[in-house]
GROMACS .gro file of C-alpha atoms in nm:
model
  187
    1MET     CA    1  -2.047   0.041  -0.042
    2VAL     CA    2  -1.845  -0.263  -0.140
    3GLY     CA    3  -1.684  -0.487   0.121
    4PHE     CA    4  -1.352  -0.667   0.081
    5GLU     CA    5  -1.165  -0.921   0.291
    6ASP     CA    6  -0.787  -0.944   0.282
    7LEU     CA    7  -0.738  -1.320   0.283
    8THR     CA    8  -0.382  -1.282   0.414
    9THR     CA    9  -0.467  -1.076   0.723
   10GLY     CA   10  -0.838  -1.146   0.765
   11LYS     CA   11  -0.903  -0.770   0.784
   12GLU     CA   12  -1.218  -0.635   0.628
   13HIS     CA   13  -1.208  -0.311   0.427
   14VAL     CA   14  -1.471  -0.110   0.241
   15ALA     CA   15  -1.486   0.106  -0.067
   16LEU     CA   16  -1.740   0.386  -0.074
   17THR     CA   17  -1.822   0.493  -0.425
   18TYR     CA   18  -2.021   0.790  -0.543
   19GLY     CA   19  -2.145   0.854  -0.895
   20GLU     CA   20  -2.023   0.675  -1.206
   21LEU     CA   21  -1.661   0.568  -1.209
   22ASN     CA   22  -1.520   0.585  -1.562
   23SER     CA   23  -1.209   0.379  -1.641
   24ASP     CA   24  -1.101   0.643  -1.897
   25THR     CA   25  -1.099   0.926  -1.644
   26PRO     CA   26  -0.895   0.944  -1.322
   27ALA     CA   27  -1.126   0.897  -1.024
   28LEU     CA   28  -1.106   1.138  -0.734
   29ALA     CA   29  -0.994   0.905  -0.458
   30ARG     CA   30  -0.891   0.886  -0.095
   31ILE     CA   31  -0.718   0.600   0.083
   32HIS     CA   32  -0.821   0.644   0.445
   33SER     CA   33  -0.688   0.429   0.726
   34GLU     CA   34  -0.931   0.366   1.006
   35CYS     CA   35  -0.903   0.606   1.299
   36LEU     CA   36  -1.179   0.532   1.548
   37THR     CA   37  -1.075   0.820   1.773
   38GLY     CA   38  -1.074   1.078   1.493
   39ASP     CA   39  -1.336   0.939   1.256
   40ALA     CA   40  -1.607   0.842   1.504
   41LEU     CA   41  -1.513   0.999   1.839
   42PHE     CA   42  -1.412   1.339   1.697
   43SER     CA   43  -1.066   1.349   1.856
   44LEU     CA   44  -0.875   1.671   1.804
   45ARG     CA   45  -0.539   1.492   1.851
   46CYS     CA   46  -0.513   1.412   1.479
   47ASP     CA   47  -0.650   1.535   1.148
   48CYS     CA   48  -0.801   1.201   1.042
   49GLY     CA   49  -1.169   1.274   1.100
   50PHE     CA   50  -1.135   1.614   0.934
   51GLN     CA   51  -0.968   1.452   0.632
   52LEU     CA   52  -1.238   1.185   0.608
   53GLN     CA   53  -1.517   1.443   0.610
   54GLU     CA   54  -1.339   1.670   0.361
   55ALA     CA   55  -1.265   1.381   0.123
   56LEU     CA   56  -1.628   1.271   0.122
   57LYS     CA   57  -1.738   1.629   0.065
   58ARG     CA   58  -1.500   1.672  -0.230
   59ILE     CA   59  -1.608   1.343  -0.387
   60THR     CA   60  -1.974   1.446  -0.376
   61GLU     CA   61  -1.891   1.793  -0.509
   62GLU     CA   62  -1.696   1.630  -0.794
   63GLY     CA   63  -1.998   1.411  -0.871
   64ALA     CA   64  -1.800   1.086  -0.861
   65GLY     CA   65  -1.516   0.923  -0.674
   66VAL     CA   66  -1.409   0.654  -0.433
   67LEU     CA   67  -1.296   0.634  -0.074
   68LEU     CA   68  -1.105   0.322   0.031
   69TYR     CA   69  -1.149   0.274   0.406
   70LEU     CA   70  -0.873   0.045   0.529
   71ARG     CA   71  -0.882  -0.122   0.871
   72GLN     CA   72  -0.532  -0.013   0.981
   73GLU     CA   73  -0.589   0.169   1.309
   74GLY     CA   74  -0.297   0.365   1.453
   75ARG     CA   75  -0.079   0.343   1.141
   76GLY     CA   76  -0.119  -0.033   1.160
   77ILE     CA   77  -0.054  -0.098   1.531
   78GLY     CA   78  -0.418  -0.148   1.632
   79LEU     CA   79  -0.654   0.034   1.863
   80LEU     CA   80  -0.523  -0.088   2.199
   81ASN     CA   81  -0.163  -0.010   2.105
   82LYS     CA   82  -0.276   0.327   1.977
   83ILE     CA   83  -0.423   0.401   2.321
   84LYS     CA   84  -0.089   0.303   2.475
   85ALA     CA   85   0.083   0.534   2.227
   86TYR     CA   86  -0.149   0.817   2.333
   87HIS     CA   87  -0.032   0.771   2.693
   88LEU     CA   88   0.331   0.793   2.579
   89GLN     CA   89   0.246   1.107   2.383
   90ASP     CA   90   0.089   1.255   2.696
   91GLY     CA   91   0.431   1.197   2.857
   92GLY     CA   92   0.613   1.393   2.586
   93ALA     CA   93   0.679   1.146   2.303
   94ASP     CA   94   0.570   1.239   1.953
   95THR     CA   95   0.358   1.001   1.745
   96VAL     CA   96   0.662   0.834   1.582
   97GLU     CA   97   0.856   0.799   1.910
   98ALA     CA   98   0.550   0.651   2.081
   99ASN     CA   99   0.510   0.379   1.817
  100GLU     CA  100   0.882   0.302   1.833
  101LYS     CA  101   0.881   0.284   2.214
  102LEU     CA  102   0.607   0.022   2.184
  103GLY     CA  103   0.831  -0.181   1.951
  104PHE     CA  104   0.666  -0.085   1.622
  105GLU     CA  105   0.784   0.095   1.312
  106ALA     CA  106   0.666   0.454   1.269
  107ASP     CA  107   0.415   0.346   1.002
  108MET     CA  108   0.321  -0.019   0.951
  109ARG     CA  109   0.032   0.026   0.710
  110ASP     CA  110   0.005  -0.193   0.401
  111TYR     CA  111  -0.164  -0.062   0.088
  112SER     CA  112  -0.153  -0.380  -0.123
  113MET     CA  113  -0.528  -0.432  -0.082
  114CYS     CA  114  -0.590  -0.106  -0.270
  115GLN     CA  115  -0.494  -0.276  -0.596
  116THR     CA  116  -0.761  -0.544  -0.552
  117MET     CA  117  -1.022  -0.290  -0.445
  118LEU     CA  118  -0.961  -0.043  -0.728
  119GLU     CA  119  -0.935  -0.315  -0.993
  120HIS     CA  120  -1.268  -0.459  -0.877
  121LEU     CA  121  -1.422  -0.114  -0.916
  122GLY     CA  122  -1.269  -0.071  -1.263
  123VAL     CA  123  -1.054   0.223  -1.153
  124GLN     CA  124  -0.724   0.242  -1.340
  125SER     CA  125  -0.605   0.588  -1.243
  126VAL     CA  126  -0.678   0.829  -0.961
  127ASN     CA  127  -0.645   1.186  -0.851
  128LEU     CA  128  -0.539   1.092  -0.501
  129MET     CA  129  -0.635   1.310  -0.206
  130THR     CA  130  -0.339   1.271   0.028
  131ASN     CA  131  -0.046   1.443   0.194
  132ASN     CA  132   0.136   1.111   0.240
  133PRO     CA  133   0.398   1.026  -0.023
  134ARG     CA  134   0.390   0.657   0.084
  135LYS     CA  135   0.034   0.627  -0.046
  136VAL     CA  136   0.131   0.763  -0.388
  137LYS     CA  137   0.432   0.528  -0.408
  138ALA     CA  138   0.225   0.230  -0.292
  139LEU     CA  139  -0.039   0.273  -0.561
  140GLU     CA  140   0.228   0.315  -0.827
  141LYS     CA  141   0.411   0.006  -0.695
  142TYR     CA  142   0.093  -0.196  -0.750
  143GLY     CA  143   0.052  -0.071  -1.106
  144LEU     CA  144  -0.211   0.194  -1.048
  145LYS     CA  145  -0.167   0.534  -1.205
  146VAL     CA  146  -0.174   0.841  -0.980
  147SER     CA  147  -0.259   1.115  -1.230
  148LYS     CA  148  -0.215   1.379  -0.966
  149ARG     CA  149  -0.189   1.424  -0.592
  150VAL     CA  150  -0.457   1.646  -0.444
  151PRO     CA  151  -0.350   1.802  -0.111
  152LEU     CA  152  -0.588   1.738   0.179
  153GLN     CA  153  -0.483   1.989   0.441
  154VAL     CA  154  -0.761   2.033   0.695
  155GLY     CA  155  -0.822   2.001   1.065
  156LYS     CA  156  -0.532   2.180   1.226
  157ASN     CA  157  -0.601   2.291   1.582
  158ARG     CA  158  -0.404   2.361   1.898
  159HIS     CA  159  -0.436   1.998   2.007
  160ASN     CA  160  -0.268   1.850   1.698
  161GLU     CA  161  -0.005   2.107   1.595
  162HIS     CA  162   0.283   1.891   1.721
  163TYR     CA  163   0.130   1.582   1.559
  164LEU     CA  164   0.108   1.756   1.220
  165ALA     CA  165   0.461   1.892   1.253
  166THR     CA  166   0.583   1.537   1.326
  167LYS     CA  167   0.399   1.402   1.020
  168MET     CA  168   0.576   1.666   0.808
  169GLY     CA  169   0.919   1.641   0.969
  170LYS     CA  170   0.955   1.270   1.043
  171LEU     CA  171   0.712   1.101   0.804
  172GLY     CA  172   0.762   1.331   0.505
  173HIS     CA  173   0.400   1.433   0.464
  174MET     CA  174   0.361   1.695   0.194
  175MET     CA  175   0.201   1.981   0.380
  176THR     CA  176   0.291   2.346   0.370
  177GLU     CA  177   0.285   2.628   0.615
  178HIS     CA  178  -0.041   2.722   0.439
  179HIS     CA  179  -0.190   2.422   0.620
  180PHE     CA  180  -0.094   2.577   0.950
  181GLN     CA  181  -0.182   2.939   0.872
  182ASP     CA  182  -0.522   2.900   0.709
  183SER     CA  183  -0.679   2.639   0.931
  184GLU     CA  184  -0.929   2.748   1.189
  185ASP     CA  185  -0.870   2.660   1.553
  186GLN     CA  186  -1.108   2.374   1.627
  187SER     CA  187  -1.065   2.393   2.005
   0.00000   0.00000   0.00000
């Protein structure tokens, strides 16, 4: 585990590495934004905790890789605002509408710190586990090579179907109906 501090925001982030990272070979990687409710409290409202567990599993199965854990709760709006957004979602808003009703953009995350983190680790290219096209574009914007995108489609259940559909429809996440058909109900 390697800790980093973003001197602009004061936020602290960590990189979890496993095995030997080779600068000549793309590292299996995941950029994971903090989700206390999904990662630590096992919420079924999102797929975050499921993605975190699956990414770590795949990295260990691969024998090497890196997980960048970014402190950007609630797509960058923070934990307390995320709780407010949950209440709006309980009233019928989707995840994007809830953030916007609170005066935020749909997704306020910043991936600039990934460049510093990966450069420090000697990682020049990645096989990125993500469904989010913004993460691929962000790494490329900062001069990092995404050799390939590895879909990470896990965790669908009856409590997050609308959330996942919103991520696909409004945020452009690259998921397929396979994600919805092959996932077990976690309820």
